[in-house]
Coordinates of C-alpha atoms and ligand atoms in Angstrom, one line a residue:
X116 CA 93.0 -9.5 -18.4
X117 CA 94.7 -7.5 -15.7
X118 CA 94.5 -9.0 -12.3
X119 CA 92.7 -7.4 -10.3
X120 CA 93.0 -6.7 -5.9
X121 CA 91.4 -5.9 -2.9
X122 CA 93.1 -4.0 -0.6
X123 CA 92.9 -4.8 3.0
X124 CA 94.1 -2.8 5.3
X125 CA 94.8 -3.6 9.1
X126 CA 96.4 -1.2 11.2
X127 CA 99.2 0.2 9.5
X128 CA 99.3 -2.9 6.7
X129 CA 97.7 -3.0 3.6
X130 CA 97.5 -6.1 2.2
X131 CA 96.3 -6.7 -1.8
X132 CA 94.4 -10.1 -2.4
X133 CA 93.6 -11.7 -5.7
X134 CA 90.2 -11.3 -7.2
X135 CA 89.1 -14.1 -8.6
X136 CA 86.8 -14.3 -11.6
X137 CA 83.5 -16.8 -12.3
X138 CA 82.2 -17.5 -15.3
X139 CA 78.9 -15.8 -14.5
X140 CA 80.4 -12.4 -13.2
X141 CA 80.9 -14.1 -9.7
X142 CA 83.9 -12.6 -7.8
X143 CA 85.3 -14.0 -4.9
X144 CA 88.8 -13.0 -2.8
X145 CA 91.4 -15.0 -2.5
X146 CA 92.8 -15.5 0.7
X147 CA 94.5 -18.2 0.3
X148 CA 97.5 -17.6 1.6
X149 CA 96.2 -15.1 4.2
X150 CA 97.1 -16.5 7.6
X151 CA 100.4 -18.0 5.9
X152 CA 101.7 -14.6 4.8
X153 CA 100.0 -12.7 7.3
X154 CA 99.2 -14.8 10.3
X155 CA 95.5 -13.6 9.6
X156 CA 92.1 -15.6 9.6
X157 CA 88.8 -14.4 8.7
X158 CA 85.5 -15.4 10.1
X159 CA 82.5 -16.5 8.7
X160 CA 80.8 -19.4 10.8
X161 CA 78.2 -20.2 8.6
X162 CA 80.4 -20.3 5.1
X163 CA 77.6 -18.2 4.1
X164 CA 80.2 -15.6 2.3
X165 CA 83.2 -18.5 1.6
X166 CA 83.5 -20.0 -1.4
X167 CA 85.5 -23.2 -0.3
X168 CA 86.1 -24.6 -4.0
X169 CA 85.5 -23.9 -7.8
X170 CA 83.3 -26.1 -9.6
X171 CA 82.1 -26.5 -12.9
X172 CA 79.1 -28.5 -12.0
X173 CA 75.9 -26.6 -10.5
X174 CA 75.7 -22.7 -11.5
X175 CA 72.7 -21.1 -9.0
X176 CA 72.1 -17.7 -9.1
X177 CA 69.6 -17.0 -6.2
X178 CA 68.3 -13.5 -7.0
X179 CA 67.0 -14.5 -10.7
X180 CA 66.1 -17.9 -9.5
X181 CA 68.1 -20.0 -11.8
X182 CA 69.9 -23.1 -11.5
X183 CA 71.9 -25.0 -14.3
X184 CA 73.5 -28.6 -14.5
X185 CA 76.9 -28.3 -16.5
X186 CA 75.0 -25.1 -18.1
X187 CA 71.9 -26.8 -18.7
X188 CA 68.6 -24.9 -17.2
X189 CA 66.6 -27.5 -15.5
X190 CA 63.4 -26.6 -17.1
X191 CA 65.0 -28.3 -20.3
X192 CA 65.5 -31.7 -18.5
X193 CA 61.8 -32.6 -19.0
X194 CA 62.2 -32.5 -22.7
X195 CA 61.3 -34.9 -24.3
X196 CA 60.8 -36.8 -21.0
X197 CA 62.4 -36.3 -17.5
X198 CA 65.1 -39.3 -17.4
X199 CA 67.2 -39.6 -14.2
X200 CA 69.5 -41.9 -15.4
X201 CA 70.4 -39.4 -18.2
X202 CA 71.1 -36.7 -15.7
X203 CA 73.3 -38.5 -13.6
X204 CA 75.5 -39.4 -16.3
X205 CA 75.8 -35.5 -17.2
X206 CA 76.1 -34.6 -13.5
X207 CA 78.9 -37.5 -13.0
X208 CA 81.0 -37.8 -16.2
X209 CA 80.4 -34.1 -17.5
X210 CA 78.7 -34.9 -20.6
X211 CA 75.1 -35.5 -21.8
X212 CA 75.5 -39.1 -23.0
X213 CA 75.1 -40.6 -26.6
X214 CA 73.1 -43.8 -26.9
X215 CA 75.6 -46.2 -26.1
X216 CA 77.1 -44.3 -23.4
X217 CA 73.5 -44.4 -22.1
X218 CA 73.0 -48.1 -22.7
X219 CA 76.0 -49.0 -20.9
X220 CA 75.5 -46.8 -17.9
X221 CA 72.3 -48.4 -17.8
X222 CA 73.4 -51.7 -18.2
X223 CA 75.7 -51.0 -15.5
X224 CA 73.3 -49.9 -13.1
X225 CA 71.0 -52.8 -13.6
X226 CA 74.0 -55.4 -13.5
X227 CA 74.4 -53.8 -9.7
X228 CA 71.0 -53.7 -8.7
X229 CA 70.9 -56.9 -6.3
X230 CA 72.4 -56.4 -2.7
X231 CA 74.7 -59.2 -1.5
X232 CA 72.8 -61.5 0.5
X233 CA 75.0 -60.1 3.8
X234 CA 73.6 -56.9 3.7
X235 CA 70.1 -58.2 2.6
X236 CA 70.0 -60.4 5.8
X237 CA 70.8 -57.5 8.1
X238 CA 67.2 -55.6 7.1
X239 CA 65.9 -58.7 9.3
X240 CA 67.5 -57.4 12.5
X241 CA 66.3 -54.1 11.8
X242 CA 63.8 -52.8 14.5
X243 CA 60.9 -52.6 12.3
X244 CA 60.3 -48.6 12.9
X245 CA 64.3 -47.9 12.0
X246 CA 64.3 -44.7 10.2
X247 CA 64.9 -45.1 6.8
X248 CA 68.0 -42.5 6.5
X249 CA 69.9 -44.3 9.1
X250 CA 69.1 -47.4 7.4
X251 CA 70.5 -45.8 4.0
X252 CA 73.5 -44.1 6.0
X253 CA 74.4 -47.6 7.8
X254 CA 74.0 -49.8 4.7
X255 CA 75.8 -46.9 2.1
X256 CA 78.5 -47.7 4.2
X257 CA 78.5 -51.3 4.4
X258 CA 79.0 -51.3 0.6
X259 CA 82.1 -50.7 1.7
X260 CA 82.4 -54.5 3.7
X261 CA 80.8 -56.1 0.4
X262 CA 82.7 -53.9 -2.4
X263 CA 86.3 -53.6 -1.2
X264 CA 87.7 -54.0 -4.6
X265 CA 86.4 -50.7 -5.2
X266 CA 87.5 -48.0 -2.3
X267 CA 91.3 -47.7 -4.3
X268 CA 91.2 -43.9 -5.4
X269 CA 92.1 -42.6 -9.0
X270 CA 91.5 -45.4 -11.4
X271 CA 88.8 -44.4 -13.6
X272 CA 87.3 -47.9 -14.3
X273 CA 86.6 -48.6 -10.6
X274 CA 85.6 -45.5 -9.9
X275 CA 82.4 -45.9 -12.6
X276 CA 81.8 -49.6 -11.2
X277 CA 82.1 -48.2 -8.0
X278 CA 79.5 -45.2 -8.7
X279 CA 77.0 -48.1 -10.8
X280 CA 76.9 -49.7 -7.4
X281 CA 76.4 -46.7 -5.4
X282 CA 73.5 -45.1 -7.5
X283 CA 71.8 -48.6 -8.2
X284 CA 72.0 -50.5 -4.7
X285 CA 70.9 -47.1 -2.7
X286 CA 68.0 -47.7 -4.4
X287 CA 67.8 -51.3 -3.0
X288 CA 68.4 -50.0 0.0
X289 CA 66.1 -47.5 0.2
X290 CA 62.7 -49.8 -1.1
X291 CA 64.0 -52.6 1.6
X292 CA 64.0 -50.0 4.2
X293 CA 60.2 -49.3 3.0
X294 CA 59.3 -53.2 3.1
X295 CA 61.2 -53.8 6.4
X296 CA 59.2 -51.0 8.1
X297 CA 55.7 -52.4 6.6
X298 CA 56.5 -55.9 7.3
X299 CA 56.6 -57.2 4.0
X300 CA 58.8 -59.4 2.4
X301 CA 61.5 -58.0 -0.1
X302 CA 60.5 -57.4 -3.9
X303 CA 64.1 -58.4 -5.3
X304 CA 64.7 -55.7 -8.7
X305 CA 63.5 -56.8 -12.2
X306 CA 66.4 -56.2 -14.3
X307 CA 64.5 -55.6 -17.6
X308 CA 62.5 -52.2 -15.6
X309 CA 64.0 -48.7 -15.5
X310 CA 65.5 -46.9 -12.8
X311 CA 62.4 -45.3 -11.6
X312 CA 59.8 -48.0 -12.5
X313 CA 62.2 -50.6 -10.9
X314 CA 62.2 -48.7 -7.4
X315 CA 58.6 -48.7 -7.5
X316 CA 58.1 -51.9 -8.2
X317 CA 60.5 -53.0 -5.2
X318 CA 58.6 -50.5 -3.2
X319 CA 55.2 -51.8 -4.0
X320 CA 54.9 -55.2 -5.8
X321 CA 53.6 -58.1 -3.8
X322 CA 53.9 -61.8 -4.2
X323 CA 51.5 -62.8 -7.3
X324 CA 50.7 -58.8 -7.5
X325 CA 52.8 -57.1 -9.8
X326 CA 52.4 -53.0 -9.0
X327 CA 51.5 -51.5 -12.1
X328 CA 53.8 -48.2 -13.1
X329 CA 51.9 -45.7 -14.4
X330 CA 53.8 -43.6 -17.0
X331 CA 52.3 -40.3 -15.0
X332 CA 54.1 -41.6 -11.8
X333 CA 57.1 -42.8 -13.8
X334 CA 57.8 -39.3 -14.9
X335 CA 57.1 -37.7 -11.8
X336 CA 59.4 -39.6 -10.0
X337 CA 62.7 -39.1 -12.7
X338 CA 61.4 -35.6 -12.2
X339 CA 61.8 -35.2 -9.1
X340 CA 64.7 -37.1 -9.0
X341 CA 66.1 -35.2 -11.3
X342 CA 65.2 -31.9 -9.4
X343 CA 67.0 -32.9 -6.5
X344 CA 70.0 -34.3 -8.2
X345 CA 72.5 -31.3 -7.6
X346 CA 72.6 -28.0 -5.8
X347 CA 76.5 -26.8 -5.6
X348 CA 78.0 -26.5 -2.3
X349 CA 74.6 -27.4 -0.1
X350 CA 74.9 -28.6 3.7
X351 CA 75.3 -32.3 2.3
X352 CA 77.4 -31.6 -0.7
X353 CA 80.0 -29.7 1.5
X354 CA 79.7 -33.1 4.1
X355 CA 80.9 -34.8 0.9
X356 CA 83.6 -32.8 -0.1
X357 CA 84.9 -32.6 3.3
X358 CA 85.3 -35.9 3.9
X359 CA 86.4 -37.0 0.7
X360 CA 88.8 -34.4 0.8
X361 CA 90.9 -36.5 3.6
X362 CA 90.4 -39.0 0.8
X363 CA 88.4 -41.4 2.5
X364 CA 86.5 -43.3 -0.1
X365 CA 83.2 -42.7 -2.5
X366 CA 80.9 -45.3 0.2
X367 CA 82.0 -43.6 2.9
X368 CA 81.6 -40.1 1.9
X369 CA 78.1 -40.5 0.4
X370 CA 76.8 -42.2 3.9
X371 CA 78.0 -38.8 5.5
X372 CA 75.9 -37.0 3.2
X373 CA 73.0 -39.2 3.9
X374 CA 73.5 -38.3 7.8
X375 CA 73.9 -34.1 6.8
X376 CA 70.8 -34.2 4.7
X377 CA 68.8 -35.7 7.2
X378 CA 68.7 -32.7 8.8
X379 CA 65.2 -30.8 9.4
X380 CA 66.8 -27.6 8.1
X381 CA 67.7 -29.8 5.1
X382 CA 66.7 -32.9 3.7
X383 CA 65.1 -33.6 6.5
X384 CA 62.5 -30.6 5.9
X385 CA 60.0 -32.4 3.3
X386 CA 58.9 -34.3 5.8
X387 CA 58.1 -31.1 8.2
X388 CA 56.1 -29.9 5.5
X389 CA 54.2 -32.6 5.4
X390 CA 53.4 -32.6 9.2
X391 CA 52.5 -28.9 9.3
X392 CA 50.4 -29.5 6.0
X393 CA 48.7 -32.2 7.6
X394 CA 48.6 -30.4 10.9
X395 CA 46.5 -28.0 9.3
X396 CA 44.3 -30.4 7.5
X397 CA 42.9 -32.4 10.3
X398 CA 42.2 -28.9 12.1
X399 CA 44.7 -28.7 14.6
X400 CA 46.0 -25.1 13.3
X401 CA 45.3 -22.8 10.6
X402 CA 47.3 -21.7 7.6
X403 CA 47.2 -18.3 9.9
X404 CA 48.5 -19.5 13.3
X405 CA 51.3 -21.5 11.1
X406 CA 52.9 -18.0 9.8
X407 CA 52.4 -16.6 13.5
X408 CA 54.2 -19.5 15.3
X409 CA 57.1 -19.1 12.2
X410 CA 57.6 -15.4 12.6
X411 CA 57.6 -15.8 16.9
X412 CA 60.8 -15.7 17.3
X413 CA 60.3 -17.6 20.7
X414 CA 58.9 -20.4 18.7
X415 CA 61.8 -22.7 17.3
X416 CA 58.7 -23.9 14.8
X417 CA 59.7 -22.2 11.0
X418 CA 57.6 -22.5 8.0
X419 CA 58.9 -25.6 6.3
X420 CA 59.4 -25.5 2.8
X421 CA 60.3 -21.7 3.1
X422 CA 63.7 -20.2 3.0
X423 CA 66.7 -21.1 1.6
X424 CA 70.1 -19.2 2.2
X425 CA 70.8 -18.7 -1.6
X426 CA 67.6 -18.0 -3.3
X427 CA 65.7 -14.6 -2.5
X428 CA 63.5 -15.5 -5.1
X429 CA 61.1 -18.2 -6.3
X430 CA 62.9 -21.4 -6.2
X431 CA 63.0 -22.7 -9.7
X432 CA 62.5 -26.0 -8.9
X433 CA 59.6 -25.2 -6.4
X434 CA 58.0 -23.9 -9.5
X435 CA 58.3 -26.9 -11.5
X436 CA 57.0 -29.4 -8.8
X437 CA 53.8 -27.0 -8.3
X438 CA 53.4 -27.5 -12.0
X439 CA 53.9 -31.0 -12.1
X440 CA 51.1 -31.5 -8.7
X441 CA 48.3 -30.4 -10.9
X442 CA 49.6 -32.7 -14.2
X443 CA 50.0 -35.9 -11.6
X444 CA 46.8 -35.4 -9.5
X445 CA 44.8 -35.1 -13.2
X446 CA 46.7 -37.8 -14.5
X447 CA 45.5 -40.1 -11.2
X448 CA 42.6 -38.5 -10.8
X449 CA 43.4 -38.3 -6.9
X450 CA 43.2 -34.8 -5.5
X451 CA 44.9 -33.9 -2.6
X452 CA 43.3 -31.2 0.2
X453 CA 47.0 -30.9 1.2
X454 CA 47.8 -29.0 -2.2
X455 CA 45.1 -26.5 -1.6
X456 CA 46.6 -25.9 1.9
X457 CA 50.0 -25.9 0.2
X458 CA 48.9 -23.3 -2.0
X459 CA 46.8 -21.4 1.0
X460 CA 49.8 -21.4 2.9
X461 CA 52.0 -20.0 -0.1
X462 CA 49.2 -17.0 -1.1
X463 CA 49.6 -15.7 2.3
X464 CA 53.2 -16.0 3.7
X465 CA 54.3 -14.3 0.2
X466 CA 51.6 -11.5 1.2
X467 CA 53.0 -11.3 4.6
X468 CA 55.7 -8.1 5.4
X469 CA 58.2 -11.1 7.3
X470 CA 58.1 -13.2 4.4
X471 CA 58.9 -10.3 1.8
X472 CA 61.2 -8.6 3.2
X473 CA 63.4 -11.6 4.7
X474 CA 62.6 -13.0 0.4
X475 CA 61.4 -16.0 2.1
X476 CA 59.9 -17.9 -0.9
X477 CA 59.0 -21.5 -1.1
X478 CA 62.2 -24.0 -1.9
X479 CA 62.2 -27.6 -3.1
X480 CA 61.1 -29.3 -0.9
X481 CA 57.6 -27.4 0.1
X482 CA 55.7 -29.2 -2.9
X483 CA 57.9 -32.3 -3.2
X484 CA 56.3 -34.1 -0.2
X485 CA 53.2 -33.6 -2.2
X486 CA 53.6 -35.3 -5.3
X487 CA 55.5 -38.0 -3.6
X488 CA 52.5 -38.3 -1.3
X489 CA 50.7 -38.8 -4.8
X490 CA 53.0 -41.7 -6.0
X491 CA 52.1 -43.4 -2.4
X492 CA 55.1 -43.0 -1.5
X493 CA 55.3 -42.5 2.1
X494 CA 56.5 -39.4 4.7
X495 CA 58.8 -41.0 6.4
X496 CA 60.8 -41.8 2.8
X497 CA 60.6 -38.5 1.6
X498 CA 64.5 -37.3 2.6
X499 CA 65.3 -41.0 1.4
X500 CA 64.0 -40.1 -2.2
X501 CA 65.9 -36.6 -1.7
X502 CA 68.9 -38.7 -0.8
X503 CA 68.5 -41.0 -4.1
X504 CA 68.6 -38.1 -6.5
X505 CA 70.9 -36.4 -4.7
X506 CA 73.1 -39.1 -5.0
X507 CA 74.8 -38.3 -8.8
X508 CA 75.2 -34.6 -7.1
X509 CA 77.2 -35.9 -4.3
X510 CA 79.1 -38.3 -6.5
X511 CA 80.3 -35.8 -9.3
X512 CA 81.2 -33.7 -6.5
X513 CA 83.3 -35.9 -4.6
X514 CA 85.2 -37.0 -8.5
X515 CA 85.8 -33.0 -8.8
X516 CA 87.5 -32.5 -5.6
X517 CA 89.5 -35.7 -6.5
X518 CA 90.4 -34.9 -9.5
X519 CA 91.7 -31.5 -8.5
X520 CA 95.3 -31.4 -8.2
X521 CA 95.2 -28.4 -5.9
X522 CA 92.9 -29.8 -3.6
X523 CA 94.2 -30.7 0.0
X524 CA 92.4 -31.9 3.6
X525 CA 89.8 -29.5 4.2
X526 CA 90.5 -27.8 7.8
X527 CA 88.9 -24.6 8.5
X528 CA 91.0 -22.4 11.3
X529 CA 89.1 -21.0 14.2
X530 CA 89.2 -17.6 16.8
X531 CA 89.5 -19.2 20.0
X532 CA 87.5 -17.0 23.0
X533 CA 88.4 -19.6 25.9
X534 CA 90.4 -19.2 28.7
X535 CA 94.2 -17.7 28.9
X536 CA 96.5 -20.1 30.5
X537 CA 95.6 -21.8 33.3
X538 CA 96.8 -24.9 35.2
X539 CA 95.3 -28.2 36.4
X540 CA 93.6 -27.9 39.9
X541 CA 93.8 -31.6 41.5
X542 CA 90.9 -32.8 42.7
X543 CA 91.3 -32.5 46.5
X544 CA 91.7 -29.2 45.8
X545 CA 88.5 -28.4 44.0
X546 CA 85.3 -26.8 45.8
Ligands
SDX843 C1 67.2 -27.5 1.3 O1 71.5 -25.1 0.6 C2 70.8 -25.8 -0.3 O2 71.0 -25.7 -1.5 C3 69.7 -26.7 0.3 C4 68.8 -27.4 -0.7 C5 69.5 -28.4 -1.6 O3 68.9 -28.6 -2.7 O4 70.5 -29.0 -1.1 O5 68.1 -26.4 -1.4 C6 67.7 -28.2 0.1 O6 67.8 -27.8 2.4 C7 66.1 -26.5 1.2 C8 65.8 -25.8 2.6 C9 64.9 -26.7 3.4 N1 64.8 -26.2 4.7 C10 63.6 -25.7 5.1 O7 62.6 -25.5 4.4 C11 63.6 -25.3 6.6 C12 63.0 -23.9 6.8 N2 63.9 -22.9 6.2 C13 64.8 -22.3 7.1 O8 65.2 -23.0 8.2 C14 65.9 -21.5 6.5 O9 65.2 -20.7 5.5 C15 67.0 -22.2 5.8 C16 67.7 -23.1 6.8 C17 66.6 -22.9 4.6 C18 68.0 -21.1 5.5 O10 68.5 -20.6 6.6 P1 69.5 -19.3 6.7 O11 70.1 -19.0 5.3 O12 70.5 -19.6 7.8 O13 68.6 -18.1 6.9 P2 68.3 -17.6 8.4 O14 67.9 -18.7 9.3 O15 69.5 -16.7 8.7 O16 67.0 -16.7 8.1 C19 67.0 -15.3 7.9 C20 65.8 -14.8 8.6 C21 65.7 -15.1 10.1 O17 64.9 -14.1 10.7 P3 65.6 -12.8 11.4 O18 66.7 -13.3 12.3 O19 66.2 -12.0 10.2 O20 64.5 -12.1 12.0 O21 64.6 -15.4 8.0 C22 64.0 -16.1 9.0 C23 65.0 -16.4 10.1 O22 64.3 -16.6 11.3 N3 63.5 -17.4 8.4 C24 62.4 -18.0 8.6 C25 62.4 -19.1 7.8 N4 63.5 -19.2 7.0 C26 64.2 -18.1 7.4 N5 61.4 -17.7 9.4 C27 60.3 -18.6 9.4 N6 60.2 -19.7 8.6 C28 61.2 -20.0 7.8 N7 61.1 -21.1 7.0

C-alpha cells in the first residue's frame, strides 16, 4: 500500500509526515522525528490527541461503544461463566489458554498466594484507618524487598513467576488491608478455593465461621474483575508504561499504577459514586440538585460515574454491570434503594441538554460500586477491587512495552512560557 503524508506547513516549510495505519481504520501521524529533523514540538497537554505507543492488546472505539481484549468483545467473556483467571492469561500472554495452560497458571497463582511473614507483620503497624490503596501501593512495592530474584528484566520464566506473585499476593494484600481496618485477625488463603472465592473468603471468614461463597457473588465478582481488567492507554496504564519504560521493574511499576488510579477522576471515582448515591438516599440532596451542582461550573463537584474522555457513548461495560445489578440483587434477594437512585440519576442526566450534548454517558465505574456494595464488599475497597482486575491490564502492558525493541525512556518535551534570562539577585539585595 502506498504510504501515505500529511503535509505541514510552517512558514515557508512544508514538511510531509507518515501516516500511520490501525487495524481498525485508526490513523495517526507520525512525528517522530519532528523536533529531530525540524527542531519542532507539538502540544497536547492532556495526550488527549497522542497516541504514545501501538498495542495489540485493548481495541476501544468510543463512538460505537465497543471495547475488545486481543479482539474479543467483552460481552463474550461471560460465556459460559465470567472467569478472571482466564482473562488474565489472555490479557498477559496473548492467548486464550488451553486446559493445562489454565491449570498451571492457576496452580501458579495459588502456589504464591501466602505473603512472607515480613510483609504480613507490617499490617500490624498499620494505623487501623490506612487507606487501602496506599496500603496496596506500599506493600506492591515491598514485593520487591521479599522477591528480588525476580526484578532481572527479559527472561521469560521469571517474568511469569514474577507476574503469579503480582496477581496472587495483591490479592492478599488487598483482603489484609480490609481485616486490618476492621480489626480482625488475618484469614490466611485456602489453596484448594478459586481466585475470586479465595479473596472472599480472606475478606470475610472468621475463626470457626467459614463465609459461605455464593456462586451469584462468585460470578459477579470475576465479572467485574474481568470488566476492569484492561482499558488501553488509561491514566494508570500510561503511569505503567512510563515507568517501565526507564525499565524499572514489574513491582515497581504496578505500585505506580495503584497510586494513578487512585485518583477521584479515576479509580478513585466508584467510590464518589457511592457518596453522592448515598448522599441522595439519606435526603441530604436530590437526584436534581446533583445534575445542578455538576453542570455549575463554579462547583468542582461532577457527576461521578459520568464521563469518560473516550467514549461519547454508552459505556459497554456500564451496560453489563447494570445488567448484572438486577441478576445479583434477585439472586440474594437484597435490594438496594441506591440502584433506583442510580437509575433516577441516569434517566435524567441522559435527558438533560449538558449531558447530551457534552455525550456524557455513564462509565464503569457508576454501577460497579453497586454490585460490590451487594457482595458486602465495602466503599472504601472499591478502587482496591478496580486495582485487582486491573492488575493483568497493567501487567501485559508493561511486557508490551518491554518486549518492543523500538521502545525507549518515555520523556515528553515541553513549550517553556517562563522568564528570559535573568540573573541571581543576592539576598541583601532583595526588597
Ligand atoms: C475511569 O481513561 C479510561 O479509560 C479510564 C477508565 C479505565 O477503565 O481505566 O475508563 C476508568 O477512570 C472512568 C472515569 C471515572 N471518572 C469519573 O467518573 C469522574 C467524573 N468524570 C469526569 O471527571 C470526566 O468525564 C472524565 C475525567 C472521566 C473525563 O474528563 P475529560 O475527558 O478531561 O473531559 P472534560 O473534563 O474535558 O469534560 C468535557 C466537558 C466539560 O464541560 P465544558 O468545559 O465543555 O463546559 O464535560 C464536562 C466538563 O466539565 N464533564 C462533566 C463531567 N464529565 C465531563 N460535567 C459534570 N460531570 C461530569 N462527570
Amino acid at each position: 500500500m502506498n504510504q501515505e503524508y500529511a503535509k505541514l506547513i510552517i512558514g515557508d516549510k512544508t514538511i510531509e509526515l507518515p501516516v500511520l495505519n490501525g487495524t481498525e481504520g485508526g490513523k495517526a501521524v507520525d512525528i517522530s522525528r519532528l523536533y529531530e529533523e525540524h527542531g519542532l514540538t507539538t502540544f497536547d497537554s492532556s495526550l488527549a490527541n497522542t497516541a504514545f505507543c501501538k498495542s495489540t492488546i485493548t481495541y476501544i472505539d468510543g463512538d460505537e461503544g465497543i471495547l475488545r481484549y486481543h479482539g474479543i468483545p467483552i460481552e463474550q467473556f461471560d460465556r459460559p461463566k465470567p472467569n478472571f483467571v482466564e482473562v488474565a492469561y489472555l490479557l498477559i500472554f496473548g492467548k486464550l489458554p488451553t486446559t493445562n495452560e489454565l491449570a498451571d497458571f492457576r496452580t501458579r497463582l495459588t502456589d504464591n498466594e501466602l505473603l512472607h511473614e515480613g510483609i504480613r507483620r507490617q499490617f500490624n503497624d498499620l494505623p487501623p484507618k490506612s487507606p487501602p490503596m496506599a496500603i496496596l501501593s506500599a506493600m506492591l512495592s515491598q514485593l520487591a524487598c521479599y522477591h528480588e530474584k525476580f526484578l532481572p528484566l527479559g527472561d521469560d520464566e521469571l517474568f511469569v513467576e514474577a507476574v503469579a506473585r503480582l496477581v496472587s499476593k495483591a490479592r492478599t494484600i488487598a483482603a489484609y488491608s480490609y481485616r486490618r481496618s476492621q480489626g480482625l485477625p488475618f484469614t490466611y488463603p485456602d489453596p484448594n478455593m478459586r481466585y475470586c472465592a479465595n479473596f472472599l473468603h480472606m475478606m470475610f471468614s472468621i475463626p470457626h465461621l467459614q463465609y459461605t461463597v455464593s456462586e451469584a457473588v462468585e460470578d459477579a465478582l470475576n465479572l467485574v474483575l474481568i470488566l476492569h481488567a484492561d482499558h488501553e492507554q488509561n491514566c494508570s496504564t500510561a503511569t505503567v508504561r512510563v515507568v517501565g519504560s526507564a525499565r524499572a521493574n514489574l513491582f515497581a511499576s504496578c505500585a505506580a499504577g495503584v497510586s494513578a488510579l487512585w485518583g477521584p477522576l479515576h479509580g478513585g471515582a466508584n467510590v464518589e459514586v457511592m457518596r453522592m448515591l448515598e448522599g441522595i438516599h439519606v435526603g441530604g440532596m436530590t437526584p436534581e440538585d446533583c445534575l445542578e451542582a455538576a453542570k455549575d461550573k463554579a462547583n468542582p463537584f461532577r457527576l461521578y460515574g459520568f464521563g469518560h474522555r473516550v467514549y461519547k457513548n454508552y459505556d459497554p461495560r456500564a451496560k453489563i454491570l447494570r445488567a448484572a445489578c438486577d441478576r445479583v440483587f434477585a439472586a440474594l434477594k437484597t435490594p438496594d434503594p441506591l440502584l433506583d437512585i442510580a437509575r433516577k440519576l441516569e434517566e435524567i442526566a441522559l435527558a438533560d441538554p449538558y449531558f447530551i450534548d457534552r455525550k456524557l454517558y455513564p462509565n464503569v465505574d457508576f454501577y460497579s460500586g453497586i454490585l460490590l456494595r451487594a457482595m458486602g464488599i465495602p466503599t472504601n475497597m472499591f478502587t482496591v477491587v478496580f486495582a485487582l482486575g486491573r492488575l493483568p491490564g497493567w501487567i501485559s502492558q508493561w511486557k508490551e512495552q518491554h518486549d518492543d525493541a523500538g521502545q525507549r525512556i518515555i520523556r515528553p518535551r515541553q513549550l517553556y512560557t517562563g522568564n528570559n534570562l535573568t540573573h541571581y539577585v543576592p539576598i541583601e539585595d532583595r526588597e
